[in-house]
Short mmCIF file of C-alpha atoms in Angstrom, two decimals:
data_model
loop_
_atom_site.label_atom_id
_atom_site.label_comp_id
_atom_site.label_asym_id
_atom_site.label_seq_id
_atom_site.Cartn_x
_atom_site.Cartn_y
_atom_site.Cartn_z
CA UNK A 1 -42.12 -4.56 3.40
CA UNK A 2 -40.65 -1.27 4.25
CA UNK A 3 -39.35 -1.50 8.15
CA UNK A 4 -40.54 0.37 11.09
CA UNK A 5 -39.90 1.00 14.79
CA UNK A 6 -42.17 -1.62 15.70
CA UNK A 7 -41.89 -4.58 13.05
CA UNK A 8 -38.73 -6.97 13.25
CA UNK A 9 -38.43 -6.14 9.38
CA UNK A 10 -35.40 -3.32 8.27
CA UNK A 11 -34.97 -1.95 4.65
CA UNK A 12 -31.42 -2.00 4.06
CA UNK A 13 -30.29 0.75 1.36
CA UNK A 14 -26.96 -0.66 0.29
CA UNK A 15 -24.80 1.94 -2.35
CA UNK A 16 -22.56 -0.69 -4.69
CA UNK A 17 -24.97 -3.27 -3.58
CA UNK A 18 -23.84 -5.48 -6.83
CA UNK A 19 -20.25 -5.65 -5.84
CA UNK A 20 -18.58 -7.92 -4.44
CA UNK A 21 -19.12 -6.72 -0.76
CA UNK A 22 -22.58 -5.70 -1.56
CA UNK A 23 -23.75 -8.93 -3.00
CA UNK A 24 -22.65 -11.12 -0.17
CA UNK A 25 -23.77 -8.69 2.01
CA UNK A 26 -27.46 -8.73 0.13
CA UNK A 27 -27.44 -12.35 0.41
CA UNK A 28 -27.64 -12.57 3.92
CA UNK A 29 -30.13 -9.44 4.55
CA UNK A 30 -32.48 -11.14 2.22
CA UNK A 31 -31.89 -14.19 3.43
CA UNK A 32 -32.65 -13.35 7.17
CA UNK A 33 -36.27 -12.09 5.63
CA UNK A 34 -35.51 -8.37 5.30
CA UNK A 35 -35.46 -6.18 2.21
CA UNK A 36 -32.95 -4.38 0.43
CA UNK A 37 -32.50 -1.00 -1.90
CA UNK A 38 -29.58 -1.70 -4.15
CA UNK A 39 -27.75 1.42 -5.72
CA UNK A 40 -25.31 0.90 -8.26
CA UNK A 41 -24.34 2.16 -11.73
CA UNK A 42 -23.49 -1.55 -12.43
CA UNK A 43 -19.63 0.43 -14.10
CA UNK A 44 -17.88 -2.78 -12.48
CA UNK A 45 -17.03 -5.88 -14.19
CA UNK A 46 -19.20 -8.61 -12.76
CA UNK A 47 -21.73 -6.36 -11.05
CA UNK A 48 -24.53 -6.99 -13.52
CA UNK A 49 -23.55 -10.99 -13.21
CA UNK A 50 -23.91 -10.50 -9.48
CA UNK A 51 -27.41 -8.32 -9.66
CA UNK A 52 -28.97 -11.23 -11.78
CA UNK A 53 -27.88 -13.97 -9.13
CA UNK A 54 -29.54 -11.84 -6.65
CA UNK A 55 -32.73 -11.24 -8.22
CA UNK A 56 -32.56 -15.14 -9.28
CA UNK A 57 -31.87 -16.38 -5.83
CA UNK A 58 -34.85 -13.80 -4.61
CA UNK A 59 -37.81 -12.81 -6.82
CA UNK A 60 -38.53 -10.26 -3.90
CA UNK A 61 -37.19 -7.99 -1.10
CA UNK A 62 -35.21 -6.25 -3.76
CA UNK A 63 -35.54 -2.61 -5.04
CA UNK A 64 -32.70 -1.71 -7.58
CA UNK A 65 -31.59 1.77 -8.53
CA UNK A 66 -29.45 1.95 -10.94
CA UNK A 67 -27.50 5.41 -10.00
CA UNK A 68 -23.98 7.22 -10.07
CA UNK A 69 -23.87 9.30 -7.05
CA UNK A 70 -21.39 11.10 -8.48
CA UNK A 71 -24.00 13.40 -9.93
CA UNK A 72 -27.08 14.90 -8.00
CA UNK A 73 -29.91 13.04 -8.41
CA UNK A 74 -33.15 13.50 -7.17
CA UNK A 75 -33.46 9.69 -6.58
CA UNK A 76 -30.52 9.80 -4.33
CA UNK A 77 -33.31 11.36 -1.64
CA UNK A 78 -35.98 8.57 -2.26
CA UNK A 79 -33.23 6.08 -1.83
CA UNK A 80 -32.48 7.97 1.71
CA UNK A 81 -36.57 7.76 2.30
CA UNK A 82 -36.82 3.50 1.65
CA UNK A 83 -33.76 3.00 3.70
CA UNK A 84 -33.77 2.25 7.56
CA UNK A 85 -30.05 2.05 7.64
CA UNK A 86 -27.63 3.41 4.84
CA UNK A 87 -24.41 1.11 4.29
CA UNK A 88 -22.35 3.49 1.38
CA UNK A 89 -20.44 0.61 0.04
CA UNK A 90 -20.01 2.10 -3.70
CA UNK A 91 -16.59 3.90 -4.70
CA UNK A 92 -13.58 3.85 -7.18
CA UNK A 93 -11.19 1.31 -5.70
CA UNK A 94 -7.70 1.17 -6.91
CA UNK A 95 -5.34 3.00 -6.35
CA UNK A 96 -3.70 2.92 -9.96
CA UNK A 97 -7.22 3.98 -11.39
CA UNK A 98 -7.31 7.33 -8.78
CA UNK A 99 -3.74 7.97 -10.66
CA UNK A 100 -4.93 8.07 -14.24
CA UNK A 101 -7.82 9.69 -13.54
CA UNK A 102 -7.98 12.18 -10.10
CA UNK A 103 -11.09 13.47 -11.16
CA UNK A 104 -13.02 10.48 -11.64
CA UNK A 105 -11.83 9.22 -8.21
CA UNK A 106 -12.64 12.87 -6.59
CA UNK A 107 -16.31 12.45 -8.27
CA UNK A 108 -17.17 9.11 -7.07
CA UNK A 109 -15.39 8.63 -3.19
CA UNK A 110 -15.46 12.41 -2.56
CA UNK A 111 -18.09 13.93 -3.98
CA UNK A 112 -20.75 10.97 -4.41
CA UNK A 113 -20.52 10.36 -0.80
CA UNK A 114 -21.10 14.31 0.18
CA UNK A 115 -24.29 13.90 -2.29
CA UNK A 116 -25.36 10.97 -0.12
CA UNK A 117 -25.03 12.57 3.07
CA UNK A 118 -27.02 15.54 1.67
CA UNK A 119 -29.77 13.78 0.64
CA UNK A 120 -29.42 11.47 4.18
CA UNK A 121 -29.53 15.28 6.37
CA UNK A 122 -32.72 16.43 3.83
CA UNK A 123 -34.55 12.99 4.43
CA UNK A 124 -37.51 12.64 6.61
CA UNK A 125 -36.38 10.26 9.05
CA UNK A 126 -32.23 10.77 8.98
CA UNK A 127 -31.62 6.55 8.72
CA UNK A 128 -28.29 6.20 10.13
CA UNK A 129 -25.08 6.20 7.77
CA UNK A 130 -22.00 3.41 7.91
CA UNK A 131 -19.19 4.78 5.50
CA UNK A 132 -16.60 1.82 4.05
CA UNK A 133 -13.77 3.77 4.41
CA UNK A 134 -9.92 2.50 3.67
CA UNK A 135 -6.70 1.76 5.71
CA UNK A 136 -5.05 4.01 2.97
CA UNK A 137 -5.77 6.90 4.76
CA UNK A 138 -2.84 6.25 7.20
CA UNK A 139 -0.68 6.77 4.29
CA UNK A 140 2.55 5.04 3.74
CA UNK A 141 3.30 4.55 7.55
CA UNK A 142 7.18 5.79 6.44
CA UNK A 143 7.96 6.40 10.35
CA UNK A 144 7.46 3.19 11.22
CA UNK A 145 10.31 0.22 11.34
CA UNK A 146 9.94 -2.34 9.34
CA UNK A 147 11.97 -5.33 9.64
CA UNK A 148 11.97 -8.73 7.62
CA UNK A 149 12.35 -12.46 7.33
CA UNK A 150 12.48 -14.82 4.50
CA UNK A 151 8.89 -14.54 3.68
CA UNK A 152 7.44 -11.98 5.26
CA UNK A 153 7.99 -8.10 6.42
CA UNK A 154 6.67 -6.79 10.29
CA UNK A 155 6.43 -4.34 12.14
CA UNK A 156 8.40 -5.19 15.44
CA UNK A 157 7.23 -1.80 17.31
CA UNK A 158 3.07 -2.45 16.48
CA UNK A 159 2.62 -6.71 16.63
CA UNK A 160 -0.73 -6.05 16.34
CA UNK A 161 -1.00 -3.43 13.80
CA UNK A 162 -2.45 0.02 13.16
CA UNK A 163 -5.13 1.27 15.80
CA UNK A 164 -7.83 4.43 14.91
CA UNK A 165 -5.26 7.20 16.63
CA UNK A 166 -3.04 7.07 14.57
CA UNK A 167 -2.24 10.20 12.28
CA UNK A 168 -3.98 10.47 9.34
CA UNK A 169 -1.90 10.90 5.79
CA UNK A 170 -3.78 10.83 2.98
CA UNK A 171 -1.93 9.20 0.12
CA UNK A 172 -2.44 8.96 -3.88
CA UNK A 173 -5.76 10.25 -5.00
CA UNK A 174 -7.30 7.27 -3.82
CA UNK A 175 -6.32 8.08 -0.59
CA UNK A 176 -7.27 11.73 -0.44
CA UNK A 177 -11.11 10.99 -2.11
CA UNK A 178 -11.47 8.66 0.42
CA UNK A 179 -9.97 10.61 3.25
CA UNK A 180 -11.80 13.43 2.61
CA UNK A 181 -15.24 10.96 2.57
CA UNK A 182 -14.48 9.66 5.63
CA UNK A 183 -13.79 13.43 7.02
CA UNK A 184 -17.30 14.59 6.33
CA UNK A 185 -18.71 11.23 7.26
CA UNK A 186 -17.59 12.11 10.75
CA UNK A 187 -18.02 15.73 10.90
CA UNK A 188 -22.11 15.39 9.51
CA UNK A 189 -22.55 13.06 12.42
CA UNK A 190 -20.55 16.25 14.76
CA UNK A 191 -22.66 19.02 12.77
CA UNK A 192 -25.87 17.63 11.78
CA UNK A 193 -26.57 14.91 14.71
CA UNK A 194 -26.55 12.13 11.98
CA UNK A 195 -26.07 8.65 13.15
CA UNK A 196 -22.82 7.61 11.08
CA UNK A 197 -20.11 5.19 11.39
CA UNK A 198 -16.84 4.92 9.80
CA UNK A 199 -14.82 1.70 8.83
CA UNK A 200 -11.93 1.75 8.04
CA UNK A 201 -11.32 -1.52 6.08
CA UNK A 202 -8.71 -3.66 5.07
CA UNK A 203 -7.92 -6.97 2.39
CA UNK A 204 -11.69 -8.58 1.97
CA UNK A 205 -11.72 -11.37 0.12
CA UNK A 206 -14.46 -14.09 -0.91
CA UNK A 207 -16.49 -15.71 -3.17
CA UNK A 208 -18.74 -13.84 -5.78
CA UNK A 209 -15.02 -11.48 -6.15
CA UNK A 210 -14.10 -10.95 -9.45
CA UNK A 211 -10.62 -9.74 -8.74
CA UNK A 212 -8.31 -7.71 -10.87
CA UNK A 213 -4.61 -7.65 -10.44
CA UNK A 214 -5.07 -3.63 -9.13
CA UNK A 215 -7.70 -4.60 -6.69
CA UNK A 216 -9.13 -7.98 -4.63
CA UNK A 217 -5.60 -9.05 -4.83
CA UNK A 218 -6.09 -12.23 -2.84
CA UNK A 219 -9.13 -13.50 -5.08
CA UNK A 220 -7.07 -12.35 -8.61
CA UNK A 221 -4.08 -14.54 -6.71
CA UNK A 222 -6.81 -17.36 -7.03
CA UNK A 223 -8.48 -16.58 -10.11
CA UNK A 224 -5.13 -16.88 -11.66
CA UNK A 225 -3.54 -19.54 -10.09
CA UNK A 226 -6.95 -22.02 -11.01
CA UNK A 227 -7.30 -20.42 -14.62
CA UNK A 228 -3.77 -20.94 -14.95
CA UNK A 229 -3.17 -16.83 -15.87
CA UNK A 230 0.74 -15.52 -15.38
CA UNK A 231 0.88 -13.57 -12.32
CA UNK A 232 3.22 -11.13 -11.45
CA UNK A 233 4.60 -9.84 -7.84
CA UNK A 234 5.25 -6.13 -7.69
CA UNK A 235 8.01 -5.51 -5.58
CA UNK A 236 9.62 -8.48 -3.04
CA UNK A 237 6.13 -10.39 -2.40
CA UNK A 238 7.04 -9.87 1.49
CA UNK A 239 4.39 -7.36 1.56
CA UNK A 240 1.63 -7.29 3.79
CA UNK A 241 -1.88 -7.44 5.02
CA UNK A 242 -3.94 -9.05 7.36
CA UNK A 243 -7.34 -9.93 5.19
CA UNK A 244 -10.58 -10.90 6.07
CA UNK A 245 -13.11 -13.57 4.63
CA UNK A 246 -16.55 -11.65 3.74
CA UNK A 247 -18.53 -13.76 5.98
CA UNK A 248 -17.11 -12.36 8.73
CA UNK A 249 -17.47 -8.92 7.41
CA UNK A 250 -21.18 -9.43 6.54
CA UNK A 251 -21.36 -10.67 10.34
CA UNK A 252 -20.06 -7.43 11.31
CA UNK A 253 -22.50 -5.60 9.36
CA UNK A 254 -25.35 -7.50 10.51
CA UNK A 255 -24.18 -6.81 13.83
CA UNK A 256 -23.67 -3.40 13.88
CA UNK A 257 -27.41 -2.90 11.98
CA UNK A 258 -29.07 -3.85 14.64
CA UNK A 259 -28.08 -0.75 17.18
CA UNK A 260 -26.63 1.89 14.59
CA UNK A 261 -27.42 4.38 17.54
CA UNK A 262 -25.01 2.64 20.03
CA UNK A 263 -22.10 3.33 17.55
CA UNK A 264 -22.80 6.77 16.11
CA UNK A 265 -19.44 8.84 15.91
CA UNK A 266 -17.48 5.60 16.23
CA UNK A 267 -13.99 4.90 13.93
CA UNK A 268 -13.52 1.27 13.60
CA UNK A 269 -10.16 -0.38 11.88
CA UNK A 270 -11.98 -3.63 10.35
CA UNK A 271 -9.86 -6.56 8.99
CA UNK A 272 -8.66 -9.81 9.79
CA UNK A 273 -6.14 -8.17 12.37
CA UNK A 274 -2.30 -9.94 13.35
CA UNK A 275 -4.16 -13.20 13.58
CA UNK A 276 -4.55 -13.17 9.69
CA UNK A 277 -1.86 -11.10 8.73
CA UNK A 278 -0.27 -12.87 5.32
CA UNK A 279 2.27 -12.01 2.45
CA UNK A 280 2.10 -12.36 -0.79
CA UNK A 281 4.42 -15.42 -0.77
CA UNK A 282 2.82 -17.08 1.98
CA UNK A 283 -0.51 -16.67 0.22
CA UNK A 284 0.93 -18.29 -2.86
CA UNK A 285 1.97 -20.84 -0.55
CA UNK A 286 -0.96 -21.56 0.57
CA UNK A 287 -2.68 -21.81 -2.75
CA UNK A 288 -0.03 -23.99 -3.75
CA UNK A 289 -0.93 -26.33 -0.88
CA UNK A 290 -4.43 -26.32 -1.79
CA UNK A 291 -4.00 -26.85 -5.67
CA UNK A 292 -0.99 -29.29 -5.06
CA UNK A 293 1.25 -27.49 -8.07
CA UNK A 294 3.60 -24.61 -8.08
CA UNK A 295 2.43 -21.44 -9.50
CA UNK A 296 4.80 -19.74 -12.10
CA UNK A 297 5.25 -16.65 -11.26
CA UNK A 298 7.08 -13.31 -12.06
CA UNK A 299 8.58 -10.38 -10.28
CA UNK A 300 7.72 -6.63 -10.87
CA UNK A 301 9.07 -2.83 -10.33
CA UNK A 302 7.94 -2.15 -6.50
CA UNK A 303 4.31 0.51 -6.19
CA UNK A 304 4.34 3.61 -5.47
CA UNK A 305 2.46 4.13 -2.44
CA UNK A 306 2.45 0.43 -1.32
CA UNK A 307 2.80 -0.20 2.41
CA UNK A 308 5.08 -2.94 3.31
CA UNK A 309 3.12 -3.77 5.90
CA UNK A 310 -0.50 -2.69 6.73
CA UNK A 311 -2.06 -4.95 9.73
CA UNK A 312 -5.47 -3.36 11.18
CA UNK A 313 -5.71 -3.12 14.97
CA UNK A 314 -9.07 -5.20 15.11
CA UNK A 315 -8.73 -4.29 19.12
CA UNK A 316 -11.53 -1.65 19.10
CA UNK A 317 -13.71 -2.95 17.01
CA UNK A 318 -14.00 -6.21 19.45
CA UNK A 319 -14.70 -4.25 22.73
CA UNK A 320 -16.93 -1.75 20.96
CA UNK A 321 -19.18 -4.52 19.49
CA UNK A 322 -18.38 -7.73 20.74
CA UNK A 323 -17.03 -8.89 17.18
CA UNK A 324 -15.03 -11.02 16.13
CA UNK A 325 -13.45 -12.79 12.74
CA UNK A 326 -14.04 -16.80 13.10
CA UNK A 327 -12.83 -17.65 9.04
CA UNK A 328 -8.97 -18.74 9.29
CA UNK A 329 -7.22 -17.56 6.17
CA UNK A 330 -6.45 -21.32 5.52
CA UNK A 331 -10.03 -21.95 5.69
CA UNK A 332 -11.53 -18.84 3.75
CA UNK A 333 -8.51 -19.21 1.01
CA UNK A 334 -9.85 -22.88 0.32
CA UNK A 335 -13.60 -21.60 0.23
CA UNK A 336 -12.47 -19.30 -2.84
CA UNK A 337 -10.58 -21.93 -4.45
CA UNK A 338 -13.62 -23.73 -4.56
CA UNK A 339 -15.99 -21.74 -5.32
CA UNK A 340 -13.32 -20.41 -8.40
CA UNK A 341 -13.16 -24.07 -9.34
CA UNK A 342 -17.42 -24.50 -9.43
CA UNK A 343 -17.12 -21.19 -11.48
CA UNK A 344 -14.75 -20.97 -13.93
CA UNK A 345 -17.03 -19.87 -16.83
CA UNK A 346 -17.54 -16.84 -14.71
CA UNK A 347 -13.69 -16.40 -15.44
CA UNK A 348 -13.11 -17.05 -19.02
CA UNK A 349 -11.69 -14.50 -21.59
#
């Protein structure tokens, strides 16, 4: 049932619908009793496994369009015309990848997401446009202090992390592709009077995440640790991020879909903010806990590029919308060891 103004009913038109944001994100749209148009190129591992749990779990409400909006496409527009609300959640997402291959990352982040907001500005009714951007396009944060403890590095200047003013530094490909995204994102809303939204996201982990060791770190942490896979720290394992349990993303989402309007032109940091802040040793601590055995694991060169520390200011995002996160990590780390557990076939190589 396509949505209007007057019925309670929205079409969401979710890009990378069969990843691991997408899915979970899916599930609850079609859960709530409204419909979705999926847009993938189903490129990522686990993407067709998640499309076919979808379309189990729901024989309708689904539309799937199997697309790379990397290249025009005349379908991109009827995606735009099903859609009440656009949420662009497709891209290239590690950094490593952007380095081997610029291009590739230019095509999909930069370019893919220009092609989307062409075909949103040509579309009959203009649905309104929320752009998963990244915390990576603060760059390496060099200026800041960072201090450290046995466990853990901080930033003793920002306790609760990185708000939306501060200067943008595009870093690595990665960086700059999605940078320059979330540039025009803004500047179509500025130009063209579309409703869009940026978010700038950081660690989301959860279930239905088929983590690699370049990107879903905390789920590959998991995957590994259960599987019993070596795992290797790059750099001290004092490093980093606050990370936030999908649910409460998906809540977000939800929330926000209701009054796109309200928001238009907004910048929103989104993560689990200092309140879930964790290294990478106190997140293998924590999995310990959980499995009751030590993890083996082994030490690598340091990234290029990686932040020490990256904690999201969450601060905006609550007065803006009233949000926010309810999962502890405790409690959202035990949900994926579970559901890894339940799953492991999913897993084996």
């Amino acid at each position: 049932m396509s949505g209007t103004a007057h019925s309670m009913t929205k079409t969401f038109g979710i890009t990378g619908g069969a990843g691991f944001i997408g899915t979970n994100f899916c599930d609850r749209v079609l859960a709530s009793g409204n419909s979705v148009v999926i847009l993938d190129d189903l490129s990522r591992p686990g993407a067709g496994r998640n499309l076919t749990w979808l379309n189990e779990r729901y024989p309708t409400g689904i539309d799937f369009m199997e697309i790379d909006i990397s290249s025009t496409n005349p379908h991109l527009q009827s995606f735009t015309e099903k859609s009440d609300v656009i949420f662009h959640l497709a891209g290239q997402v590690a950094v490593t990848t952007s380095v081997q291959d610029p291009m590739r990352d230019f095509e999909v982040n930069a370019l893919g997401t220009l092609n989307l907001l062409e075909a949103v500005r040509g579309s009959s009714h203009r649905p309104g446009f929320v752009f998963v951007s990244t915390n990576k396009v603060y760059g390496g944060l060099e200026d800041l202090e960072v201090r450290e403890t046995d466990d853990r590095y901080y930033f003793p200047d920002l306790p609760v992390g990185i708000a939306e003013d501060r200067e943008l530094d595009f870093h690595s490909p990665y960086g700059c592709s999605k940078g320059a995204a979330d540039q025009y994102v803004m500047d179509y809303g500025r130009s063209y009077g579309l409703s869009t939204l940026v978010l700038r996201q950081s660690c989301i982990y959860g279930t239905r995440q088929f983590g690699i060791e370049d990107q879903g770190w905390v789920a590959w942490f998991v995957i590994a640790a259960v599987t019993g896979r070596s795992l290797t720290l790059y750099g001290t394992g004092k490093q980093v991020r606050d990370i936030l349990y999908i649910d409460d993303l998906v809540d977000f989402f939800l929330m926000i879909s209701d009054n796109i309007n309200a928001y238009r032109g907004e910048v929103l940091n989104i993560g689990g903010g200092a309140e879930r802040a964790v290294s990478l040793l106190q997140l293998l601590k924590l999995i310990e806990s959980v499995l009751g055995r030590k993890i083996p694991i082994e030490f690598g060169q340091a990234r290029v590029g990686d932040q020490p520390v990256y904690i999201s200011d969450i601060g905006k995002a609550t007065s803006v919308t009233g949000w926010v996160p309810k999962v502890s990590v405790e409690e959202g780390v035990l949900k994926l060891v579970k559901w890894v557990e339940d799953n492991k076939f999913l897993f084996a190589t």
